[in-house]
Structures are given as structure tokens and as C-alpha cells.
CSV table of C-alpha atoms in Angstrom, one decimal:
chain,number,residue,atom,x,y,z
A,1,SER,CA,18.4,-7.0,-11.5
A,2,HIS,CA,18.3,-5.6,-15.0
A,3,TYR,CA,14.8,-6.9,-15.3
A,4,TYR,CA,13.4,-5.0,-12.3
A,5,PRO,CA,15.7,-2.0,-11.9
A,6,GLY,CA,13.6,-0.1,-9.3
A,7,ILE,CA,11.2,-1.0,-6.6
A,8,GLU,CA,8.4,1.5,-6.0
A,9,SER,CA,6.2,-0.2,-3.3
A,10,VAL,CA,6.8,-3.1,-0.9
A,11,LYS,CA,4.3,-4.5,1.5
A,12,PHE,CA,4.4,-7.4,3.9
A,13,ASN,CA,1.2,-9.1,5.0
A,14,ALA,CA,0.4,-9.1,8.8
A,15,ASP,CA,2.3,-12.2,9.7
A,16,GLY,CA,5.3,-11.6,7.4
A,17,SER,CA,4.8,-14.7,5.4
A,18,LYS,CA,4.1,-12.8,2.2
A,19,LEU,CA,5.9,-9.9,0.5
A,20,TYR,CA,4.2,-8.0,-2.3
A,21,ILE,CA,6.3,-5.8,-4.7
A,22,ARG,CA,5.4,-3.3,-7.3
A,23,TYR,CA,8.4,-2.2,-9.5
A,24,ASN,CA,8.8,1.0,-11.4
A,25,ASN,CA,7.5,1.6,-14.9
A,26,TYR,CA,10.5,0.1,-16.8
A,27,ARG,CA,9.0,-2.1,-19.5
A,28,ASP,CA,5.6,-1.7,-17.9
A,29,HIS,CA,6.5,-3.5,-14.7
A,30,ASP,CA,4.4,-1.1,-12.7
A,31,ARG,CA,1.4,-2.8,-14.1
A,32,TYR,CA,2.0,-5.9,-12.0
A,33,ILE,CA,2.2,-7.0,-8.4
A,34,ARG,CA,4.6,-9.8,-7.5
A,35,GLU,CA,4.1,-12.2,-4.6
A,36,ILE,CA,7.0,-13.6,-2.6
A,37,THR,CA,6.7,-16.3,0.0
A,38,THR,CA,9.3,-15.4,2.6
A,39,THR,CA,11.8,-17.9,4.0
A,40,SER,CA,11.0,-16.6,7.5
A,41,ALA,CA,8.6,-14.0,8.9
A,42,PHE,CA,9.4,-10.5,7.6
A,43,ASP,CA,12.6,-11.7,5.8
A,44,PRO,CA,12.6,-10.1,2.4
A,45,ASN,CA,14.4,-13.2,1.0
A,46,GLY,CA,12.1,-15.8,-0.5
A,47,THR,CA,10.6,-17.3,-3.6
A,48,THR,CA,8.4,-15.5,-6.2
A,49,VAL,CA,5.3,-17.6,-6.4
A,50,GLY,CA,2.9,-15.4,-8.3
A,51,THR,CA,2.3,-12.3,-10.4
A,52,TYR,CA,-0.9,-10.3,-10.7
A,53,GLY,CA,-1.4,-8.1,-13.8
A,54,GLY,CA,-4.0,-5.4,-13.5
A,55,ALA,CA,-3.1,-4.3,-17.0
A,56,SER,CA,-5.3,-7.1,-18.3
A,57,LEU,CA,-8.4,-5.5,-16.7
A,58,SER,CA,-9.8,-2.8,-19.0
A,59,HIS,CA,-11.9,-1.2,-16.2
A,60,HIS,CA,-8.8,-0.4,-14.2
A,61,GLY,CA,-6.0,2.0,-14.9
A,62,PRO,CA,-2.9,0.4,-16.5
A,63,SER,CA,-0.5,1.1,-13.6
A,64,VAL,CA,-0.6,0.1,-9.9
A,65,TYR,CA,0.3,2.9,-7.4
A,66,ASP,CA,0.1,0.9,-4.2
A,67,MET,CA,-1.5,-2.1,-2.5
A,68,CYS,CA,-2.2,-3.5,1.0
A,69,THR,CA,-3.9,-6.5,2.5
A,70,SER,CA,-6.5,-7.2,5.2
A,71,TYR,CA,-5.1,-8.4,8.5
A,72,ASP,CA,-6.0,-12.0,7.8
A,73,SER,CA,-4.8,-11.8,4.1
A,74,THR,CA,-8.2,-12.7,2.7
A,75,LYS,CA,-8.5,-9.4,0.9
A,76,MET,CA,-6.2,-7.1,-1.1
A,77,TYR,CA,-6.8,-3.5,-1.9
A,78,ILE,CA,-5.2,-2.0,-5.0
A,79,LEU,CA,-4.8,1.7,-5.8
A,80,TYR,CA,-4.6,2.1,-9.6
A,81,GLN,CA,-3.5,5.0,-11.8
A,82,ASP,CA,-7.1,5.9,-12.2
A,83,ASN,CA,-7.0,7.1,-8.6
A,84,THR,CA,-9.5,4.4,-7.5
A,85,ILE,CA,-9.0,1.7,-4.8
A,86,TYR,CA,-10.4,-1.7,-5.8
A,87,GLU,CA,-11.2,-4.5,-3.3
A,88,TYR,CA,-10.2,-8.1,-4.1
A,89,VAL,CA,-10.8,-11.4,-2.3
A,90,MET,CA,-8.0,-13.9,-2.0
A,91,VAL,CA,-9.7,-17.3,-1.9
A,92,THR,CA,-6.4,-18.8,-0.7
A,93,PRO,CA,-5.2,-16.3,2.0
A,94,GLY,CA,-2.2,-14.3,0.7
A,95,SER,CA,-2.3,-15.8,-2.7
A,96,ILE,CA,-2.7,-13.4,-5.6
A,97,ALA,CA,-3.2,-16.3,-8.0
A,98,SER,CA,-6.6,-16.9,-6.3
A,99,MET,CA,-7.6,-13.2,-6.3
A,100,TYR,CA,-10.7,-11.8,-7.8
A,101,TRP,CA,-12.3,-8.3,-7.8
A,102,THR,CA,-15.4,-8.1,-5.6
A,103,GLY,CA,-17.0,-5.4,-7.9
A,104,VAL,CA,-16.4,-2.8,-5.1
A,105,SER,CA,-14.2,0.3,-5.4
A,106,PHE,CA,-13.6,3.7,-3.8
A,107,ASN,CA,-12.8,6.9,-5.6
A,108,ALA,CA,-9.7,8.1,-3.8
A,109,ALA,CA,-9.8,11.3,-5.8
A,110,VAL,CA,-12.5,12.6,-3.5
A,111,VAL,CA,-9.8,13.2,-0.8
A,112,ASP,CA,-6.9,14.2,-3.1
A,113,SER,CA,-6.4,14.4,-6.8
A,114,SER,CA,-3.1,12.5,-6.6
A,115,PRO,CA,-3.5,9.6,-4.1
A,116,ARG,CA,-0.3,7.5,-4.0
A,117,THR,CA,-0.2,5.1,-1.0
A,118,ILE,CA,-2.8,3.2,1.0
A,119,GLN,CA,-2.8,1.3,4.3
A,120,MET,CA,-5.5,-0.6,6.1
A,121,SER,CA,-5.7,-0.6,9.9
A,122,ASP,CA,-5.3,-3.9,11.6
A,123,ASP,CA,-9.0,-3.9,12.7
A,124,GLY,CA,-10.2,-3.0,9.2
A,125,THR,CA,-12.2,0.1,10.3
A,126,LYS,CA,-9.9,2.6,8.7
A,127,MET,CA,-7.8,3.1,5.5
A,128,PHE,CA,-5.2,5.8,5.3
A,129,VAL,CA,-4.5,7.4,2.0
A,130,LEU,CA,-1.5,9.6,1.2
A,131,GLY,CA,-2.3,12.3,-1.3
A,132,THR,CA,0.6,14.2,-2.9
A,133,THR,CA,-1.4,17.2,-4.3
A,134,ASP,CA,-1.9,18.6,-0.8
A,135,ASP,CA,0.7,16.4,1.0
A,136,ARG,CA,-1.7,15.0,3.6
A,137,VAL,CA,-2.7,11.6,4.9
A,138,TYR,CA,-6.5,11.1,4.8
A,139,GLN,CA,-8.5,8.7,6.9
A,140,ILE,CA,-11.3,6.7,5.2
A,141,ASP,CA,-13.7,5.1,7.7
A,142,MET,CA,-15.4,1.7,7.1
A,143,ALA,CA,-18.7,1.0,9.0
A,144,THR,CA,-18.1,-2.7,8.4
A,145,ALA,CA,-14.5,-3.8,8.9
A,146,PHE,CA,-12.6,-4.5,5.7
A,147,PHE,CA,-15.6,-3.8,3.5
A,148,MET,CA,-15.0,-0.9,1.1
A,149,SER,CA,-18.6,-0.9,0.2
A,150,THR,CA,-19.1,0.8,3.6
A,151,ALA,CA,-16.2,3.3,3.2
A,152,THR,CA,-16.8,7.1,3.7
A,153,TYR,CA,-14.6,10.1,4.1
A,154,ASN,CA,-15.4,12.1,7.2
A,155,GLY,CA,-13.0,15.0,6.7
A,156,ILE,CA,-10.2,13.6,9.0
A,157,LYS,CA,-6.7,14.4,7.7
A,158,THR,CA,-3.2,15.4,8.8
A,159,ASP,CA,-1.7,18.8,8.4
A,160,ALA,CA,0.3,19.3,5.2
A,161,ILE,CA,3.6,17.4,5.2
A,162,SER,CA,5.7,19.1,2.5
A,163,GLY,CA,7.3,16.6,0.0
A,164,ALA,CA,5.7,13.5,1.5
A,165,VAL,CA,5.9,10.6,-1.0
A,166,LYS,CA,5.3,7.5,1.3
A,167,ALA,CA,3.4,7.3,4.6
A,168,PHE,CA,2.9,4.5,7.1
A,169,ILE,CA,1.1,4.6,10.5
A,170,THR,CA,2.3,2.2,13.1
A,171,ASN,CA,0.1,-0.7,14.2
A,172,ASP,CA,-0.7,1.0,17.6
A,173,CYS,CA,-1.6,4.2,15.7
A,174,SER,CA,0.9,6.2,17.8
A,175,ARG,CA,3.3,7.3,15.0
A,176,LEU,CA,3.1,8.5,11.4
A,177,ASN,CA,6.2,7.7,9.5
A,178,VAL,CA,6.8,9.7,6.3
A,179,GLN,CA,9.4,9.5,3.6
A,180,ILE,CA,10.2,13.0,2.2
A,181,SER,CA,11.0,13.4,-1.5
A,182,GLY,CA,14.7,14.1,-2.2
A,183,THR,CA,15.9,12.8,1.2
A,184,GLN,CA,17.2,9.5,2.4
A,185,ARG,CA,15.4,9.6,5.7
A,186,VAL,CA,12.1,8.8,7.3
A,187,VAL,CA,10.4,11.5,9.5
A,188,THR,CA,8.3,10.3,12.4
A,189,TYR,CA,5.4,12.3,13.7
A,190,SER,CA,3.6,11.6,17.0
A,191,ILE,CA,-0.1,11.0,16.8
A,192,ASN,CA,-1.0,10.3,20.4
A,193,GLY,CA,0.7,13.5,21.7
A,194,ASP,CA,3.8,12.1,23.3
A,195,LEU,CA,7.3,13.1,22.2
A,196,ALA,CA,9.0,11.1,19.5
A,197,THR,CA,12.5,9.8,20.3
A,198,ALA,CA,15.4,10.5,18.0
A,199,VAL,CA,17.1,7.3,16.7
A,200,SER,CA,20.2,6.4,14.8
A,201,PRO,CA,19.4,3.4,12.6
A,202,THR,CA,22.1,0.7,12.1
A,203,PRO,CA,22.3,-0.8,8.7
A,204,GLY,CA,21.5,-4.5,8.5
A,205,PRO,CA,23.0,-7.1,6.2
A,206,ALA,CA,22.6,-6.7,2.5
A,207,TRP,CA,19.9,-8.8,0.8
């Protein structure tokens, strides 16, 4: 719509009942995360039920870069423009209206000076951060699952992937999918050593 002209980041929760959207910076929409309750699992259609505005928190940067949730949707992690990842609790699972900051954060600039996307593993022991300065995905380890207070960087990272702007690791950790700047394609890399299979996606219905 003319109100939200560009989507920058979209994330489902684990069961597909919630969709979270961060728009581009038109009229400061990049300061907010919108929560949609889907009509059916992983269907992007649904009803907007809440908006979270990080701009109201002076200790955070004004813009949101990316976000992700824990597997059970009781936590959300938000990467702000200050290159810091903040941990939140959702009292009502999946609901940003019930969300509060735990007081815990992680300085993602220790891995890359321009962190842009984040992803939590299903078991909560790893977070993956894409940095666009060196074009690598970095692995952050958590000694206690889903608790960023136990997060450490142990030097694990991918080789450089030139032009990477978005990155996502599949749930079984066998594939790294990367969107490359200036292209309309996703490049898949094998993590477990087997050969990737070339695919020809078929467009689905418009929504």
C-alpha cells in the first residue's frame, strides 16, 4: 500500500501462526515491527493485531534491522541500528503487545561492523548473524538455550559470500540460503557436504 511501500524483513514464528514484518524507512516505518495473526499456518494473509515501536526506547537505536523468535514464541530477539541484539520476553507467546526487554543484549558488532539479519536455531543453542561488511554468516553460541546472557562468539563463520544481503539456515542445518544484492534469486549452499540440487521455482498465487 502507499502507507507501507516496501517490506525489508519478514519472519514467521515456528508454527506459522504469527508473521512479523519490518517495513522500509518510509515515514519511519522501519522503527516498528508489525504482528499479523495468520489465517492458516504459514499463510501470509491474516490480521494485523499489534505494533511494536522500538523508537520509544531511548536506549535502543531508532531503526530495527531484523528480528526472530524462540521456537516456542516466548522470546523475541531484535537487532537494532545500534548493532546490538536485544532479548525480549513475550508474556503471551507470540504477542508483541505483551513484550518486555529482559535487560540482556549482545553487541553484534564484535563479529561484523554491519550486522543485518539474525536467526535463532530451533534448539536455541545458536544464533546466526549475517554481517555485510565482510559478507559472512557468524555463529553465536549460547550455553543455555535461548538465553542471550550466555552468548559467546567462538570464531565460527562462513567464507565470504559477496553481495549477501539476507541469509537463512534451514531447520535441519543442511543448507544456507542467501539472497544476493542486485539479483532476483536465492543461492543455496550445502553445509553438510552433500551436493545441492538445482530447482526451478513455480510462482504461487498473488497475495
